[in-house]
Coordinates of C-alpha atoms and ligand atoms in Angstrom, one line a residue:
M18 CA -3.2 -1.4 -9.7
R19 CA 0.6 -1.1 -10.0
M20 CA 2.0 2.4 -9.5
N21 CA 4.9 2.9 -11.9
V22 CA 8.0 5.0 -11.5
R23 CA 10.6 5.7 -14.2
V24 CA 14.1 5.3 -12.9
R25 CA 17.6 5.7 -14.3
V26 CA 20.5 3.4 -13.5
V27 CA 22.9 5.7 -11.8
S28 CA 25.5 3.1 -10.8
K29 CA 26.2 -0.6 -11.5
R30 CA 28.9 -2.4 -9.6
P31 CA 29.8 -6.0 -8.6
V32 CA 29.3 -6.7 -4.9
A33 CA 30.3 -10.4 -5.0
V34 CA 31.1 -13.1 -7.5
D35 CA 28.0 -13.2 -9.9
V36 CA 26.2 -10.4 -8.0
V37 CA 25.8 -6.9 -9.3
E38 CA 24.2 -4.0 -7.5
L39 CA 22.2 -1.4 -9.3
T40 CA 21.4 2.0 -7.9
L41 CA 18.3 3.7 -9.3
S42 CA 17.0 7.2 -9.1
A43 CA 13.9 8.9 -10.4
V44 CA 14.3 10.2 -14.0
D45 CA 12.7 13.5 -13.0
E46 CA 14.9 13.6 -9.9
S47 CA 11.8 13.7 -7.6
E48 CA 11.6 11.8 -4.4
L49 CA 10.9 8.1 -4.8
P50 CA 7.9 6.4 -3.2
S51 CA 8.5 5.6 0.5
W52 CA 9.5 2.1 1.6
S53 CA 10.6 0.2 4.7
A54 CA 13.0 -2.6 5.4
G55 CA 11.9 -5.9 3.8
A56 CA 10.2 -4.2 0.8
H57 CA 10.7 -5.2 -2.8
I58 CA 10.1 -3.6 -6.2
E59 CA 9.1 -5.1 -9.5
V60 CA 11.4 -4.1 -12.3
D61 CA 10.5 -4.1 -16.0
L62 CA 13.6 -5.4 -17.7
P63 CA 14.7 -5.4 -21.3
G64 CA 13.0 -8.1 -23.3
G65 CA 9.6 -7.6 -21.6
V66 CA 10.7 -9.5 -18.5
Q67 CA 9.5 -8.5 -15.0
R68 CA 11.3 -9.5 -11.9
Q69 CA 10.9 -8.6 -8.2
Y70 CA 14.0 -7.6 -6.2
S71 CA 14.3 -6.7 -2.5
L72 CA 15.5 -3.2 -1.8
C73 CA 18.9 -3.4 0.0
G74 CA 20.0 0.2 0.5
P75 CA 19.6 2.2 3.6
A76 CA 16.0 1.7 4.9
G77 CA 13.7 4.5 3.8
D78 CA 16.1 6.1 1.4
R79 CA 14.0 8.1 -1.1
D80 CA 16.7 9.4 -3.3
T81 CA 17.7 6.1 -4.6
Y82 CA 16.6 2.4 -4.7
R83 CA 19.3 -0.2 -4.5
I84 CA 18.9 -3.8 -5.6
A85 CA 21.5 -6.6 -5.9
V86 CA 20.9 -9.4 -8.5
L87 CA 22.5 -12.8 -8.6
R88 CA 23.3 -14.2 -12.0
T89 CA 21.5 -17.6 -12.2
P90 CA 22.6 -20.2 -14.7
A91 CA 19.1 -21.2 -15.5
S92 CA 18.0 -17.5 -16.1
R93 CA 15.0 -17.1 -18.4
G94 CA 15.9 -13.5 -19.0
G95 CA 15.8 -11.7 -15.6
S96 CA 19.3 -12.0 -14.2
R97 CA 20.8 -12.2 -17.6
A98 CA 19.2 -8.9 -18.6
V99 CA 20.4 -7.2 -15.5
H100 CA 24.0 -8.5 -15.8
E101 CA 24.5 -8.3 -19.5
E102 CA 22.1 -5.6 -20.9
L103 CA 21.3 -3.0 -18.3
A104 CA 23.9 -0.2 -18.2
V105 CA 24.4 3.0 -16.4
D106 CA 22.1 5.8 -17.7
D107 CA 19.5 3.2 -19.0
V108 CA 16.0 4.0 -18.0
V109 CA 13.6 1.3 -16.7
T110 CA 10.1 1.3 -15.1
V111 CA 9.7 -0.1 -11.6
S112 CA 6.7 -0.5 -9.3
A113 CA 6.3 1.4 -6.1
P114 CA 7.8 -0.7 -3.2
R115 CA 5.6 -3.3 -1.6
N116 CA 6.4 -5.1 1.6
R117 CA 5.3 -8.6 2.6
F118 CA 8.3 -9.1 4.9
A119 CA 8.1 -6.1 7.2
L120 CA 10.1 -5.9 10.4
E121 CA 7.6 -6.3 13.3
S122 CA 8.1 -4.9 16.7
A123 CA 9.9 -7.4 19.0
P124 CA 12.2 -7.4 22.0
S125 CA 15.0 -8.9 19.9
Y126 CA 15.7 -10.4 16.5
V127 CA 17.6 -13.2 14.9
F128 CA 18.3 -12.9 11.2
F129 CA 19.3 -15.8 9.0
A130 CA 20.5 -15.0 5.5
G131 CA 21.2 -17.6 2.8
G132 CA 23.2 -16.4 -0.2
I133 CA 21.5 -13.6 -2.1
G134 CA 18.6 -13.9 0.4
V135 CA 20.7 -11.4 2.4
T136 CA 19.2 -8.5 0.4
P137 CA 16.0 -7.7 2.4
L138 CA 17.8 -8.3 5.6
V139 CA 20.5 -5.7 5.0
P140 CA 18.2 -2.7 5.6
M141 CA 16.7 -4.6 8.6
A142 CA 20.1 -4.8 10.2
E143 CA 20.6 -1.1 9.7
R144 CA 17.2 -0.3 11.2
C145 CA 18.0 -2.5 14.2
H146 CA 21.4 -0.8 14.6
Q147 CA 20.0 2.7 14.4
Q148 CA 17.2 1.9 16.9
S149 CA 19.6 0.1 19.3
E150 CA 17.7 -3.1 19.1
T151 CA 19.0 -6.4 20.3
W152 CA 19.8 -8.5 17.3
E153 CA 22.1 -11.0 15.7
F154 CA 22.7 -11.7 12.1
H155 CA 23.8 -15.1 10.7
Y156 CA 24.8 -15.1 7.0
G157 CA 25.8 -18.2 5.1
G158 CA 27.0 -18.7 1.5
R159 CA 29.2 -21.1 -0.5
T160 CA 32.3 -18.9 -0.3
L161 CA 33.1 -15.5 1.1
E162 CA 33.6 -14.1 -2.4
R163 CA 30.1 -15.1 -3.3
M164 CA 28.5 -13.5 -0.3
A165 CA 27.2 -10.0 -1.2
Y166 CA 27.7 -7.3 1.5
A167 CA 29.5 -9.8 3.8
S168 CA 32.4 -7.5 4.7
D169 CA 30.2 -4.4 4.8
L170 CA 28.0 -6.0 7.4
K171 CA 30.9 -7.3 9.5
D172 CA 32.7 -3.9 9.3
R173 CA 29.7 -1.9 10.2
Y174 CA 28.1 -3.9 12.9
G175 CA 31.0 -6.0 14.3
E176 CA 31.4 -9.6 15.4
R177 CA 28.9 -9.2 18.2
N178 CA 26.1 -8.8 15.8
V179 CA 27.2 -10.4 12.6
T180 CA 28.6 -13.9 12.0
L181 CA 29.5 -15.1 8.6
Y182 CA 29.5 -18.8 7.5
P183 CA 31.3 -19.3 4.2
E184 CA 30.5 -23.0 3.8
S185 CA 34.0 -23.7 2.3
E186 CA 35.5 -22.6 5.6
T187 CA 33.0 -23.0 8.4
G188 CA 30.4 -25.5 7.1
F189 CA 26.7 -24.8 7.5
I190 CA 25.1 -22.4 10.0
N191 CA 24.3 -24.3 13.2
I192 CA 20.6 -23.2 13.2
A193 CA 19.7 -25.3 16.2
A194 CA 22.4 -23.9 18.4
I195 CA 21.6 -20.3 17.5
L196 CA 17.9 -20.7 18.2
K197 CA 18.6 -22.5 21.5
T198 CA 20.5 -19.4 22.8
A199 CA 18.2 -16.8 21.4
A200 CA 15.8 -14.9 23.7
P201 CA 12.5 -16.9 24.0
S202 CA 10.5 -14.0 22.5
A203 CA 12.9 -13.2 19.6
L204 CA 11.4 -12.9 16.2
V205 CA 13.3 -14.9 13.6
Y206 CA 13.7 -13.5 10.1
V207 CA 15.0 -15.8 7.3
C208 CA 15.5 -15.3 3.6
G209 CA 17.2 -17.6 1.2
P210 CA 16.6 -20.8 -0.8
Q211 CA 13.7 -23.0 0.2
P212 CA 15.7 -25.8 1.9
F213 CA 17.4 -23.1 4.1
I214 CA 14.0 -21.6 5.1
E215 CA 12.6 -25.1 5.7
A216 CA 15.6 -25.9 7.9
V217 CA 15.0 -22.8 10.0
R218 CA 11.3 -23.3 10.2
S219 CA 11.6 -26.9 11.2
E220 CA 14.2 -26.3 13.9
A221 CA 12.1 -23.4 15.2
R222 CA 9.1 -25.7 15.4
A223 CA 11.1 -28.3 17.2
Q224 CA 12.1 -25.7 19.8
G225 CA 8.5 -24.5 20.1
R226 CA 9.2 -21.2 18.2
G227 CA 7.3 -22.0 15.0
G228 CA 5.1 -18.9 15.2
Q229 CA 8.1 -16.6 15.6
V230 CA 9.6 -17.2 12.1
R231 CA 9.1 -14.7 9.3
A232 CA 10.3 -15.9 6.0
E233 CA 10.8 -14.7 2.5
L234 CA 11.9 -17.1 -0.2
F235 CA 14.5 -16.3 -2.8
T236 CA 13.2 -18.0 -5.9
A237 CA 15.5 -19.1 -8.6
E238 CA 13.8 -18.6 -12.0
A239 CA 11.6 -21.6 -11.8
S240 CA 9.4 -22.7 -14.7
L241 CA 6.2 -20.6 -14.9
D242 CA 3.3 -20.8 -17.4
A243 CA 2.3 -17.9 -19.7
A244 CA 0.3 -16.3 -16.9
G245 CA 3.4 -16.5 -14.6
E246 CA 2.1 -19.4 -12.5
R247 CA 4.3 -22.3 -11.4
E248 CA 3.3 -25.9 -10.7
F249 CA 4.2 -27.5 -7.4
D250 CA 3.5 -30.5 -5.3
V251 CA 1.2 -30.7 -2.3
H252 CA 1.6 -33.4 0.2
L253 CA -1.4 -34.2 2.3
V254 CA -0.1 -35.6 5.6
R255 CA -3.3 -37.2 7.0
S256 CA -4.4 -38.6 3.6
G257 CA -0.9 -39.7 2.8
I258 CA -1.0 -38.6 -0.8
T259 CA 1.0 -36.2 -2.9
L260 CA -0.7 -34.2 -5.7
R261 CA 0.8 -32.1 -8.5
V262 CA -0.9 -28.7 -8.7
A263 CA -0.9 -27.5 -12.3
P264 CA -0.4 -23.8 -13.0
D265 CA -4.0 -23.3 -14.1
R266 CA -5.5 -25.1 -11.1
S267 CA -6.0 -24.1 -7.5
V268 CA -4.8 -26.3 -4.6
L269 CA -8.4 -26.7 -3.6
E270 CA -9.4 -27.9 -7.2
S271 CA -6.5 -30.3 -7.2
I272 CA -7.5 -31.8 -3.9
V273 CA -11.2 -32.1 -4.7
A274 CA -10.3 -33.7 -8.1
A275 CA -8.4 -36.3 -6.1
G276 CA -11.6 -37.2 -4.4
I277 CA -10.9 -35.6 -1.0
D278 CA -13.8 -33.5 0.4
V279 CA -12.7 -30.2 1.8
E280 CA -14.9 -27.5 3.4
R281 CA -15.3 -24.5 1.1
D282 CA -17.6 -21.7 0.3
C283 CA -16.6 -18.6 -1.7
E284 CA -13.6 -20.1 -3.5
V285 CA -12.2 -16.6 -4.1
G286 CA -10.3 -16.1 -0.9
I287 CA -12.8 -14.0 1.1
C288 CA -14.7 -16.2 3.5
G289 CA -11.9 -18.2 5.2
T290 CA -13.8 -21.5 5.1
C291 CA -11.0 -23.4 3.4
I292 CA -8.2 -22.2 5.7
T293 CA -5.8 -25.2 6.1
G294 CA -2.8 -25.8 8.3
V295 CA 0.5 -25.7 6.6
I296 CA 3.3 -28.0 8.0
E297 CA 6.0 -27.1 5.6
G298 CA 6.5 -24.9 2.6
C299 CA 6.6 -21.2 1.6
I300 CA 3.1 -19.9 0.9
D301 CA 2.2 -17.4 -1.7
H302 CA -0.8 -15.8 0.2
R303 CA -3.4 -14.3 -2.2
D304 CA -6.5 -14.1 0.0
H305 CA -8.3 -11.3 1.8
V306 CA -8.8 -13.2 5.0
L307 CA -5.5 -13.8 6.8
D308 CA -3.9 -10.8 8.4
D309 CA -0.2 -9.9 8.0
Q310 CA 0.8 -11.7 11.2
Q311 CA -1.0 -14.9 10.1
C312 CA 0.5 -14.7 6.7
Q313 CA 4.0 -14.2 8.0
S314 CA 3.7 -17.1 10.5
G315 CA 3.4 -19.4 7.5
T316 CA 1.3 -21.9 9.4
S317 CA -2.0 -21.7 7.4
M318 CA -3.4 -20.8 4.0
T319 CA -6.6 -20.5 2.1
I320 CA -6.2 -23.3 -0.4
C321 CA -8.8 -21.8 -2.8
V322 CA -6.5 -19.0 -4.0
S323 CA -3.2 -19.1 -2.3
R324 CA -0.3 -21.1 -3.8
S325 CA 3.3 -22.1 -3.2
L326 CA 6.4 -20.0 -3.7
G327 CA 8.5 -23.1 -3.7
D328 CA 8.4 -26.6 -5.2
S329 CA 6.1 -28.1 -2.6
L330 CA 3.8 -27.6 0.4
V331 CA 2.9 -30.0 3.1
L332 CA -0.6 -29.6 4.4
D333 CA -2.4 -30.8 7.5
L334 CA -5.1 -32.6 5.5
Ligands
LIG24 S1 -13.4 -21.0 0.2 FE1 -13.6 -19.0 1.0 S2 -11.5 -18.4 1.4 FE2 -11.4 -20.3 0.4

């Protein structure tokens, strides 16, 4: 069950073109629930809209939560409400932080940020800095003016750790070259749009590092049904077919309906019988079988309950 916290907007400021940062503190001035780098909160916005945003303030800060929100042209209410309606002193309800993108222990780290996907990685950089970890941070965006926290990161951590890639000046991040020079056991954290995550995943796989990638998708406000589910495509590599998974159907149901026999048992995500290899795509894990490491590796899913965070999945079926 969701634990709710009433918070007040104590500051609202632009941090890039089309990006505003909100700082929130508890209405009763108590300490906020604890959190760690990579965590997000769900915010109940004006108009009955709920949205999840990564916490991007100093990791573990319990006096305030900080979020940064990109204005998306196709907004169905979330980013528009934050940009146009929420004001300083307004009170909103948020969930306690949850973390599906936690920083695991590793000898070194490579961070890839794409656009507003920088937000969960900002506290990770600070944690690495404070703990004297070995790390490098590669951050791309369309222009420097559109890249939230770009100069803060560069100023605080220096050129040795942070490289910025405004596409208008430098072109795209050279993912292959960066991974080639990274330590063999480095963990790779990536957050941004799906094509960016896929590019990192696929290059990591090509270099034999597929299991070292931890990814979080920044989702634009895609079309969801009334229950908040999206439809997406599933491409079955061995069968050579592509299926559309409707919002009210599971991946398993869609595959079985197409006449493909799949091993299954509980169909509620507890037995593990239907675990299937994932070749591409960002998984929305919803089962009680896979552990955190298996979930974060993004290489398998329970197709009876888990879904896609992006527009498509490619399965080893
Ligand atoms: S059939 Fe049991 S986890 Fe999917």
